[in-house]
Tab-separated table of C-alpha atoms and ligand atoms in Angstrom:
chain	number	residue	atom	x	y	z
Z	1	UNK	CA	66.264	98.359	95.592
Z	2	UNK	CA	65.288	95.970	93.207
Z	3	UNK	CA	68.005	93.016	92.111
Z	4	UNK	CA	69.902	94.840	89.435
Z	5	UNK	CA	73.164	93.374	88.176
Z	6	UNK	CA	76.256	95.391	86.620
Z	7	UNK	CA	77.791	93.391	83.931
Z	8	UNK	CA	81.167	94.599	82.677
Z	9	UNK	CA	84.040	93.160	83.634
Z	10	UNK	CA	86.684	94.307	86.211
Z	11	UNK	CA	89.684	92.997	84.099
Z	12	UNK	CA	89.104	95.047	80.856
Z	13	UNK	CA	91.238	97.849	80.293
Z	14	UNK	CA	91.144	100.461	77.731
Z	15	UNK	CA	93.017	99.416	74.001
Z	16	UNK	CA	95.979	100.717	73.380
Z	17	UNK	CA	96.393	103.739	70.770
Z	18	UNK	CA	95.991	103.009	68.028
Z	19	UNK	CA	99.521	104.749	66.933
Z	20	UNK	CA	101.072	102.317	69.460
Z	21	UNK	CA	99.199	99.668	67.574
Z	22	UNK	CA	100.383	100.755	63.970
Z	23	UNK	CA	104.097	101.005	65.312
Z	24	UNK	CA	103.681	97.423	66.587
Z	25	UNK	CA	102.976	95.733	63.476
Z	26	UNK	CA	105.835	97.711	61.769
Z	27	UNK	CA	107.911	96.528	63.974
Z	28	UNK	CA	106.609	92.806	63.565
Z	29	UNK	CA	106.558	93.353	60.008
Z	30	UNK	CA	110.621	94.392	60.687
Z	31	UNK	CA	110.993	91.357	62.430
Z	32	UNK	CA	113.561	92.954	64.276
Z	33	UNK	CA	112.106	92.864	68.060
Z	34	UNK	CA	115.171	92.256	70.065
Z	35	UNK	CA	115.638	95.625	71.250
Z	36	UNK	CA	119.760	95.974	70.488
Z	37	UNK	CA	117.989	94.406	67.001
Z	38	UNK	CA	118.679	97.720	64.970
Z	39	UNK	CA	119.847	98.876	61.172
Z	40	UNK	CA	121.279	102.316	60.233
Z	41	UNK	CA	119.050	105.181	61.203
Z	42	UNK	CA	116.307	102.862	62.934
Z	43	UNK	CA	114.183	104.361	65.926
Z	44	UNK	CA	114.986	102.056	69.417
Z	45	UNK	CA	111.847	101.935	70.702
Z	46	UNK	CA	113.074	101.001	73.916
Z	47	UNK	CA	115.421	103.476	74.306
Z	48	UNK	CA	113.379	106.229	73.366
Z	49	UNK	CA	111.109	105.208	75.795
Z	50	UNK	CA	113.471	104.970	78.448
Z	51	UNK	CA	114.432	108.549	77.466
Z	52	UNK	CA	110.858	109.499	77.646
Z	53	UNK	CA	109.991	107.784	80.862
Z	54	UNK	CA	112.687	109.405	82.796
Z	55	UNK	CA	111.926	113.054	81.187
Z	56	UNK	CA	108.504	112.504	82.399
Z	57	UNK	CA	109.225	110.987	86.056
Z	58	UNK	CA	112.051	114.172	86.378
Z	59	UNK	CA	114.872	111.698	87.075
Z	60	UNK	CA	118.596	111.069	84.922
Z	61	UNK	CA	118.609	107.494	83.922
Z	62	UNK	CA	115.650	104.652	83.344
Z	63	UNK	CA	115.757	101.290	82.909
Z	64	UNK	CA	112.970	99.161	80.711
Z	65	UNK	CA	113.168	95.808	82.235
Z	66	UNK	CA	110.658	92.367	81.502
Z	67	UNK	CA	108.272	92.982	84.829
Z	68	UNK	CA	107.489	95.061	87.681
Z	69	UNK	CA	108.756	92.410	90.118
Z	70	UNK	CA	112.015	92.313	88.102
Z	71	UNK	CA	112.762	95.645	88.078
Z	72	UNK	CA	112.576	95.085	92.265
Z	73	UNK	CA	114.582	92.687	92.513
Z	74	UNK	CA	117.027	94.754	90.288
Z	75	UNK	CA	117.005	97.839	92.300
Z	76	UNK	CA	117.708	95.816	95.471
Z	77	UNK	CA	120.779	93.910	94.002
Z	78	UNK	CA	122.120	97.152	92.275
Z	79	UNK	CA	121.436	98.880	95.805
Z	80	UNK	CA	123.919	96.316	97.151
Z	81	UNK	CA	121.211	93.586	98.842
Z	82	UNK	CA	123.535	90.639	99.444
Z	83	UNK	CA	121.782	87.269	100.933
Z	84	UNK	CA	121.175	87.089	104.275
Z	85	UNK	CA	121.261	91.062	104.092
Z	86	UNK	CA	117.451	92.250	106.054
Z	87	UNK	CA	115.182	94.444	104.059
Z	88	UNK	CA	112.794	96.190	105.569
Z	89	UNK	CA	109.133	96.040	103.674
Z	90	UNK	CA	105.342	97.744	104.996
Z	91	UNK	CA	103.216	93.833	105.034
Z	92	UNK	CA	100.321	95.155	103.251
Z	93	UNK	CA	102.082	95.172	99.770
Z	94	UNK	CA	101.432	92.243	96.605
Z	95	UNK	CA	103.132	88.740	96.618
Z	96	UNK	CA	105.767	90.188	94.418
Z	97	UNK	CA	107.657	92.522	97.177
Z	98	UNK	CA	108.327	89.835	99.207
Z	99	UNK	CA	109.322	87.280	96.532
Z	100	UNK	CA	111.908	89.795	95.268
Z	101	UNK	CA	113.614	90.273	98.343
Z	102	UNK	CA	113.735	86.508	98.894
Z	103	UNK	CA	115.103	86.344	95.334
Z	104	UNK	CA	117.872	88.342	96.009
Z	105	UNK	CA	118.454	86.010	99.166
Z	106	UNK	CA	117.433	89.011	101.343
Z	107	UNK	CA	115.178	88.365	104.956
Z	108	UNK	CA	112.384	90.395	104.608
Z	109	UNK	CA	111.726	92.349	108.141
Z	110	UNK	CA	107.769	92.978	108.089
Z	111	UNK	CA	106.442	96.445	109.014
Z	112	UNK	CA	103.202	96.860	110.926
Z	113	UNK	CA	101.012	99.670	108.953
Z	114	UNK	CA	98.606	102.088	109.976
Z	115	UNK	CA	94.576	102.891	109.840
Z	116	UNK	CA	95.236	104.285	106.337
Z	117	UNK	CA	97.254	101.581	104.917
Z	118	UNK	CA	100.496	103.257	104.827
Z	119	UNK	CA	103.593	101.876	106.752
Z	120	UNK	CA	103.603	101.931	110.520
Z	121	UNK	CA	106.037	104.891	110.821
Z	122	UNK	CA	106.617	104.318	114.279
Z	123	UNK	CA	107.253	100.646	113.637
Z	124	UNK	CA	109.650	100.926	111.182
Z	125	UNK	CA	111.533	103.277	113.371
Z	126	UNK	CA	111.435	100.679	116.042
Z	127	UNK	CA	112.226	97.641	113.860
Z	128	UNK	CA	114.816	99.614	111.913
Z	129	UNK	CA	117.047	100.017	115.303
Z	130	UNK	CA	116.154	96.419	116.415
Z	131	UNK	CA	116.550	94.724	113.089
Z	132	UNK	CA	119.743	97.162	111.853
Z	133	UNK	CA	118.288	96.718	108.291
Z	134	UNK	CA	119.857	98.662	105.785
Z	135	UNK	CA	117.441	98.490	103.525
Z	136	UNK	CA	113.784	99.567	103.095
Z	137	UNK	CA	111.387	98.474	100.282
Z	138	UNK	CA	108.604	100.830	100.520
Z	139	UNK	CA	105.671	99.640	98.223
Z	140	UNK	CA	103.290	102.589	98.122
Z	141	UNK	CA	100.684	99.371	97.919
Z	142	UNK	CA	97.189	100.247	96.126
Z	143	UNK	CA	98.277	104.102	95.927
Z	144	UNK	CA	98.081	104.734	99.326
Z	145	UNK	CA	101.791	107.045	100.249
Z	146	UNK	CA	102.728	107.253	103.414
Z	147	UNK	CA	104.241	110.419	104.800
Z	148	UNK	CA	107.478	110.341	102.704
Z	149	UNK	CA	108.966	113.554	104.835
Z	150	UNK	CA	108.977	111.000	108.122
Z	151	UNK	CA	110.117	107.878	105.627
Z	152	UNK	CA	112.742	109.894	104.538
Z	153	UNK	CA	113.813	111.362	107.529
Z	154	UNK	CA	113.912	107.872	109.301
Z	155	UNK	CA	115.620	106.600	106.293
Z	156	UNK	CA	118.498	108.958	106.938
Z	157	UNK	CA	118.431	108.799	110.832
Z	158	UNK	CA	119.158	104.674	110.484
Z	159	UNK	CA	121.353	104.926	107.300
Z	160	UNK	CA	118.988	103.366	105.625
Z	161	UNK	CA	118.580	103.165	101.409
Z	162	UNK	CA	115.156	103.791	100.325
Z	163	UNK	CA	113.804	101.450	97.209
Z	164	UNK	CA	110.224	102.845	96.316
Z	165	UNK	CA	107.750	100.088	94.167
Z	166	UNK	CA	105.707	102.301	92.363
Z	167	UNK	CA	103.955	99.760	91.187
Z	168	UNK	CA	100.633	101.866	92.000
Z	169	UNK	CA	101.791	104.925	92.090
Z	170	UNK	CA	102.983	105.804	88.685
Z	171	UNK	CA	101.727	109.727	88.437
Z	172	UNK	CA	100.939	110.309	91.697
Z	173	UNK	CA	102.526	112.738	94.028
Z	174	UNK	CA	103.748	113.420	97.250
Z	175	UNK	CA	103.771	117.548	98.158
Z	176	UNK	CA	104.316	117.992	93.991
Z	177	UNK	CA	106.899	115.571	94.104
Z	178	UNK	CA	106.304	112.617	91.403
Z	179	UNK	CA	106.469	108.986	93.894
Z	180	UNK	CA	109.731	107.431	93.411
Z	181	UNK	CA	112.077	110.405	93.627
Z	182	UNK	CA	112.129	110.272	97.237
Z	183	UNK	CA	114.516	106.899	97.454
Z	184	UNK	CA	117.458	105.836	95.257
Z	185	UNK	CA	116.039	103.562	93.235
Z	186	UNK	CA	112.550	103.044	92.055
Z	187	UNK	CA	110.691	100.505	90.477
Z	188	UNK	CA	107.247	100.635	88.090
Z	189	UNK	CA	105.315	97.915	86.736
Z	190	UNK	CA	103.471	98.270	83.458
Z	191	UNK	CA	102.056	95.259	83.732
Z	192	UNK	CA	98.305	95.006	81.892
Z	193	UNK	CA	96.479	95.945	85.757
Z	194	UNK	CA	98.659	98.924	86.602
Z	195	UNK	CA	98.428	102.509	84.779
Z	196	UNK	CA	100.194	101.703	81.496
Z	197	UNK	CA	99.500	98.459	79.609
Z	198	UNK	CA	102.154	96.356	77.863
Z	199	UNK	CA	101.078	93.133	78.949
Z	200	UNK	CA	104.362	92.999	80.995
Z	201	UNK	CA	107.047	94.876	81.723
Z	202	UNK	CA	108.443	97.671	84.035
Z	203	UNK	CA	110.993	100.523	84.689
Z	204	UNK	CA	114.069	101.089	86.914
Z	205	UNK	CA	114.258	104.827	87.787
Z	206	UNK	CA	117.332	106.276	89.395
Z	207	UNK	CA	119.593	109.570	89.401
Z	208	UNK	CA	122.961	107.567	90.585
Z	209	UNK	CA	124.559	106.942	87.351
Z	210	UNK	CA	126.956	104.360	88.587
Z	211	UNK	CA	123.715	102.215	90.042
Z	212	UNK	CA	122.024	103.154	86.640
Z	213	UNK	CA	125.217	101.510	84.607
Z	214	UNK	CA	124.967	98.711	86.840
Z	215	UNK	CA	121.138	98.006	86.011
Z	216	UNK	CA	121.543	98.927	82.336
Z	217	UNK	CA	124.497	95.915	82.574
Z	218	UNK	CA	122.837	93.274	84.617
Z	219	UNK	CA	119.565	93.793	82.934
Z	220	UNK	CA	120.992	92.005	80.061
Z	221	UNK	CA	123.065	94.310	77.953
Z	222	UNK	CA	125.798	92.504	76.853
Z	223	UNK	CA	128.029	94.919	75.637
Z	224	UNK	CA	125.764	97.196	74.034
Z	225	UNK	CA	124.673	99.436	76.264
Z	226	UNK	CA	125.754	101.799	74.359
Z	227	UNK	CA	122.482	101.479	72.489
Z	228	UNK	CA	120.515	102.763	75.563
Z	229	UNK	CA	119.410	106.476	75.449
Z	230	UNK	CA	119.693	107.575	78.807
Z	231	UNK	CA	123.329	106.563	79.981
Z	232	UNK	CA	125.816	107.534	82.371
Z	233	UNK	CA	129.345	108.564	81.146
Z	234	UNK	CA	131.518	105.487	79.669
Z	235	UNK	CA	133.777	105.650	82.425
Z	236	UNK	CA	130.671	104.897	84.369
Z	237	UNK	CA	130.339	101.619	82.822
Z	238	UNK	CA	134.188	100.825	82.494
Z	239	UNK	CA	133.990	100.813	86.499
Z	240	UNK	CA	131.218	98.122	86.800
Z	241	UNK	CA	130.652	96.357	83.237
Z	242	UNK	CA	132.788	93.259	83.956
Z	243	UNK	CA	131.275	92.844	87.928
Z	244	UNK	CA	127.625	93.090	86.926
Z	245	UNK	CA	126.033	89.755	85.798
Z	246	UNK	CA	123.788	89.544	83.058
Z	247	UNK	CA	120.303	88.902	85.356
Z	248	UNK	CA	118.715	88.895	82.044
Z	249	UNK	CA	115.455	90.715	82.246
Z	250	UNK	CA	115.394	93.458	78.926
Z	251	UNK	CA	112.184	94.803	77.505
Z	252	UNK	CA	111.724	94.729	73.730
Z	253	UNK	CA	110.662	97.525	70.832
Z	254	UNK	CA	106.844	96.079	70.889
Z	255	UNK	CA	106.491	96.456	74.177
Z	256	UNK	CA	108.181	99.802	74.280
Z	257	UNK	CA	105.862	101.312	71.422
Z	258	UNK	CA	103.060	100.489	73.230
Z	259	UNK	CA	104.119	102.460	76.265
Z	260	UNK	CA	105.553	104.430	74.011
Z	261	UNK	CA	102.237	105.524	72.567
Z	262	UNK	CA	100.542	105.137	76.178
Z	263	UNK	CA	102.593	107.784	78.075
Z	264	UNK	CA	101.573	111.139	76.523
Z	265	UNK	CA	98.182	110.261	77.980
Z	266	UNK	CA	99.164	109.277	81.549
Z	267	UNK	CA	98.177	112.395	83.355
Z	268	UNK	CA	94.607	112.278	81.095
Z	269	UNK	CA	93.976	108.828	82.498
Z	270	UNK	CA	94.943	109.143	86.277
Z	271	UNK	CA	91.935	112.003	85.749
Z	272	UNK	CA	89.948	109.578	84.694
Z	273	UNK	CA	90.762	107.432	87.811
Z	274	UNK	CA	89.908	110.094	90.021
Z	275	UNK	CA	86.792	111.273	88.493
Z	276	UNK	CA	85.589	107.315	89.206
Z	277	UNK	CA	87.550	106.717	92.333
Z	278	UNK	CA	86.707	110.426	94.109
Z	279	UNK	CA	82.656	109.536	93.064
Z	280	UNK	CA	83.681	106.079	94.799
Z	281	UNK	CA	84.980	107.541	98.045
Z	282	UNK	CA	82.006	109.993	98.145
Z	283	UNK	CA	79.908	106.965	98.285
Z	284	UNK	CA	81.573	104.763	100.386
Z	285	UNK	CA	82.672	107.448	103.144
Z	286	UNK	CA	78.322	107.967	103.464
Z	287	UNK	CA	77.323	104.233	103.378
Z	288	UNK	CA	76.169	102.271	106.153
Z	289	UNK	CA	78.073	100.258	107.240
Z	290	UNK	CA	81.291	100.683	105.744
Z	291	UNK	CA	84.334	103.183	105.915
Z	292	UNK	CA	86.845	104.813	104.250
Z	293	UNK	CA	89.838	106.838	104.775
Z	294	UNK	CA	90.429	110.144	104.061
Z	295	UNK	CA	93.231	110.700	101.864
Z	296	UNK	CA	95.778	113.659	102.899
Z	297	UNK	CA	95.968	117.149	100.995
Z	298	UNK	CA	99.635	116.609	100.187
Z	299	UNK	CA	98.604	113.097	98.397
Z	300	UNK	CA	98.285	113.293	94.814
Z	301	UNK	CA	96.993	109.673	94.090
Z	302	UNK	CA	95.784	108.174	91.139
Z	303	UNK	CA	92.724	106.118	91.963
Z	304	UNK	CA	93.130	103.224	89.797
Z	305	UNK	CA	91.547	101.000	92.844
Z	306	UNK	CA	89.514	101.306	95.846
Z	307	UNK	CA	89.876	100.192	99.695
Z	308	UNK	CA	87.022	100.393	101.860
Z	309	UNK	CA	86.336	99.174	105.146
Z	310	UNK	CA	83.013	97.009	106.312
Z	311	UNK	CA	82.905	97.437	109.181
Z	312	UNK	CA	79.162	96.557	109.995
Z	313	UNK	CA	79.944	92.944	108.669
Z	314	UNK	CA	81.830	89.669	111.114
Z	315	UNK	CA	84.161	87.868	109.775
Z	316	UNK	CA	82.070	85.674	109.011
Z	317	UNK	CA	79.464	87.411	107.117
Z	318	UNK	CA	82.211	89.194	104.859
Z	319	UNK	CA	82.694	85.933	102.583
Z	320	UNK	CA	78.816	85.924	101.413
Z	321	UNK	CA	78.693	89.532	101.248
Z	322	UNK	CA	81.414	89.393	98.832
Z	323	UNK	CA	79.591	86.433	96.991
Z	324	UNK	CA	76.479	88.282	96.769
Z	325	UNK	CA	77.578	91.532	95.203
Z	326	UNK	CA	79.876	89.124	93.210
Z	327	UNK	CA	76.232	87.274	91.666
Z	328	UNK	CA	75.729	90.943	91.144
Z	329	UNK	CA	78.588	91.884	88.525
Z	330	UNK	CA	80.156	94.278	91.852
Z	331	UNK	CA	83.283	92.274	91.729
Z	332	UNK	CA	85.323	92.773	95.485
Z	333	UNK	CA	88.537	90.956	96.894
Z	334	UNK	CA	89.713	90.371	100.789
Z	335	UNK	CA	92.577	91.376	102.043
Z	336	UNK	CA	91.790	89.646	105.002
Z	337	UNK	CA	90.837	86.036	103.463
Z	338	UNK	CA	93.497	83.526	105.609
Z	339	UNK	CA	93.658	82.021	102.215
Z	340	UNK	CA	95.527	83.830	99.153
Z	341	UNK	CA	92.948	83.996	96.330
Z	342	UNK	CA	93.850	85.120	93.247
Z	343	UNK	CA	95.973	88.741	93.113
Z	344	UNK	CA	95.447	89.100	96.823
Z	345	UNK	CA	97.494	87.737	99.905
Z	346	UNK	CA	97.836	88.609	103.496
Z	347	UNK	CA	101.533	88.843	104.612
Z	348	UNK	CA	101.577	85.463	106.989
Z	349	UNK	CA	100.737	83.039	103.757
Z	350	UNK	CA	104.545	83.820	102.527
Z	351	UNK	CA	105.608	80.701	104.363
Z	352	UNK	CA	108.916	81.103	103.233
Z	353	UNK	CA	109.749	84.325	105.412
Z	354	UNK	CA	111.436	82.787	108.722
Z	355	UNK	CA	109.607	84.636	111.937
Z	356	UNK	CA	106.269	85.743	110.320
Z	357	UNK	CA	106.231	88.596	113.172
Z	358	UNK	CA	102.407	89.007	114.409
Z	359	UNK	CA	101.354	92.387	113.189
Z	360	UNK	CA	98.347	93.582	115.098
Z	361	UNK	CA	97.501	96.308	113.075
Z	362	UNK	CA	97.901	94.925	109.341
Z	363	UNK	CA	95.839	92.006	110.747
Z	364	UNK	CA	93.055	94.461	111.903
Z	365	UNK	CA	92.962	96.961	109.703
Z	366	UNK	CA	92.455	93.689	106.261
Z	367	UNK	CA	90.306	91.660	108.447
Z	368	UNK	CA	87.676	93.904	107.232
Z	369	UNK	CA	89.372	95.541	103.932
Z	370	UNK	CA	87.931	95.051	100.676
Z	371	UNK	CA	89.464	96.060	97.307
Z	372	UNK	CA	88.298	96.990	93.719
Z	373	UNK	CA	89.753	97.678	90.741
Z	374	UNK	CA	88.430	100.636	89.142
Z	375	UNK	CA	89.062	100.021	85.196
Z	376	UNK	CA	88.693	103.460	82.461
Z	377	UNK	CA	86.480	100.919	80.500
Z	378	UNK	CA	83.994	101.967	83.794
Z	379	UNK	CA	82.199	105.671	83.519
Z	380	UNK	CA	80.926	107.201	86.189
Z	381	UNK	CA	77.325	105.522	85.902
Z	382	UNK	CA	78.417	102.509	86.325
Z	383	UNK	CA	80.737	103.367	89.460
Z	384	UNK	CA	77.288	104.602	91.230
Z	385	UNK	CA	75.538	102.050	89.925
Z	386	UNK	CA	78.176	99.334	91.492
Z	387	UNK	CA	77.921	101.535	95.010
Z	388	UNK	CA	74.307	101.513	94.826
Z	389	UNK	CA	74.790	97.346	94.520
Z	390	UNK	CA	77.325	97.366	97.192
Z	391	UNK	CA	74.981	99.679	99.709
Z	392	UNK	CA	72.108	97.589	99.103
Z	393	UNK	CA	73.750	94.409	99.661
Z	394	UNK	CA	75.204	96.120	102.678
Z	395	UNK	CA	71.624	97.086	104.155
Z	396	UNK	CA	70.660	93.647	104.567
Z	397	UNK	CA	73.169	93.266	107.620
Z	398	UNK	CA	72.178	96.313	109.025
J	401	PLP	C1	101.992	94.375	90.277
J	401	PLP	C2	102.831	94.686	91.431
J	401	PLP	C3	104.195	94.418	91.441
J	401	PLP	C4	104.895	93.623	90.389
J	401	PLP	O1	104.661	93.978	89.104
J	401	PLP	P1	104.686	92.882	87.915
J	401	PLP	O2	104.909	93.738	86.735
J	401	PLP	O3	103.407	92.158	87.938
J	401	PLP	O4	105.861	91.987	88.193
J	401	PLP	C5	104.934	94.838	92.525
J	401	PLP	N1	104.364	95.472	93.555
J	401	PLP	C6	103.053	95.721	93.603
J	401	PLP	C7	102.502	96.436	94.781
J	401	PLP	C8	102.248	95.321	92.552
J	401	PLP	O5	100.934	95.543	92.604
């Protein structure tokens, strides 16, 4: 194959509708942004989209909170993490997971995972009896869910609560169940990578009203929670208002009219992801020299990225592979790099866990993992023709 070079870039998602765009600049004209900002008869963005969010993702009460990795840490405090309490997490997740249990003063107990990137489900068993966590983070990390019957089950068998970061898994399923109704509390990011786009921000999903009141309070309500949409009962709140501090962390009406204006075209995107990522997998699963997994029937995923193994490569051949289809516009990160770079960290750089345990099969299976973000500014030409780069550059190892 001759040199040629794909030239868009990785990091450009779509714009945002243009009805999102138009309610924006009313709202900027309004000056009124603050999202308990409101005058007789006004629309609250942010409660509307709350109210829309948690329609959508079948569950009573959401939260819009400032990030993904806030929304976390929220769901673990409102779960009742207290410091020094362990929290169970799979170690093939984003630098966020960790940092929010070890904002909350948690000890984060690292899970091993399997050949598919999902939790270790024997491991956590194991290291849910040895550790006696009470808590399990779950982050459904790059889309890939784990069997949630056997995470559930285990959940219950060690009296365990279940937080699920959806981070990647926003309209994706598990057996026609929508990821994040499995545990008590979820968390979503919508930061501008993940599958809606508001620069930052992120949700708190939940049916327990009394751990919905006390999110709606400590994400920085004041008093006025009785301008959110979705609420529990008042009594609710009069239980917990005055023992919930204000953790500060509320989204605002821009941000919610662009999500507001993104979510009637979620499931119309995470098509679009498939069409790209399914052409992907095709590819990758028939190239020399590299592997991927099969995903399972009960999976619905949305294939905003893509994990695939080389396995004809060394360790020491991966870093100029990656450089060369890099020079060639085929931009790919390492799971397995000892270094963080960029987005992307392997589990034994968080210094600041205490006993980084040695986790053979995490260390395996990313020694040889590399990742791509599949953007919807990408057709389906360009997905072959970034394949057809990566196969060639593959061949010359071969
Ligand atoms: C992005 C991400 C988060 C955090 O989301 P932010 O909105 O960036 O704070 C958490 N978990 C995973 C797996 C992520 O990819």
């Amino acid at each position: 194959m001759s040199k040629v070079s794909f030239n868009k870039p990785f990091t450009q998602q779509e714009a945002i509708p243009e009805d999102g765009i138009a309610r924006a600049v009313e709202i900027m004209r309004s000056g009124r942004l603050h999202r308990y900002n409101l005058v007789a008869g006004e629309d609250n963005e942010a409660s509307l989209l709350e109210q829309e969010y948690a329609t959508w993702q079948e569950v009573d009460y959401c939260i819009a909170v400032t990030s993904g990795g806030y929304a976390i840490q929220l769901a673990l405090r409102v779960c009742g993490v207290k410091p020094g309490n362990k929290v169970l997490a799979n170690a093939y997740t984003l630098a966020p997971v960790p940092g929010a249990i070890h904002n909350v003063g948690g000890v984060p107990v690292l899970v091993d995972i399997d050949d598919n990137y999902h939790i270790d489900l024997d491991d956590l068993d194991a290291k849910a009896a040895s550790s006696g966590a009470k808590y399990l983070l779950l982050s459904h990390m790059r889309g890939h869910i784990a069997d949630m019957d056997r995470v559930t089950e285990i959940c219950a068998s060690h009296d365990i609560t279940l937080i699920e970061d959806c981070a990647h898994t926003m309209a994706a399923k598990w057996r026609g169940v929508r990821s994040g109704n499995f545990g008590k509390v979820a968390a979503f990011s919508t930061q501008t990578y993940k599958h809606m786009n508001s620069g930052e921000g992120g949700f708190l999903t939940t049916n327990d009203p009394e751990i919905a009141a006390r999110a709606i309070v400590s994400s920085g309500s004041y008093m006025l929670y009785g301008r959110h949409g979705a609420v529990p009962a008042e009594e609710v709140f009069e239980k917990v208002k005055l023992i919930s501090p204000n953790y500060s962390g509320r989204m605002d009406h821009m941000r919610a009219a662009l999500l507001r204006a993104q979510l009637p075209h979620i499931e119309e995107k995470a098509a679009h992801w498939n069409a790209r990522y399914d052409l992907l997998h095709r590819r990758f699963s028939q190239m020399k020299g590299a592997s991927i997994p099969e995903r399972k029937q009960v999976e619905a995923y949305v294939g905003s990225s893509i994990q695939f193994r080389a396995d004809g490569l060394t360790r020491e051949q991966i870093p100029e592979f990656i450089a060369a289809c890099n020079a060639r516009g085929a931009e790919l990160k390492w799971f397995g790099d000892d270094e963080p770079k960029a987005f992307t960290s392997r589990y034994d750089s968080w210094k600041y866990i205490d006993d980084i345990p040695h986790l053979p099969n995490t260390q395996k299976v990313l020694a040889n993992t590399l990742d791509m973000r599949i953007p919807l500014t990408f057709d389906e030409d360009d997905c072959t023709l970034i394949a057809d780069i990566i196969e060639d550059e593959l061949s010359h190892y071969l």
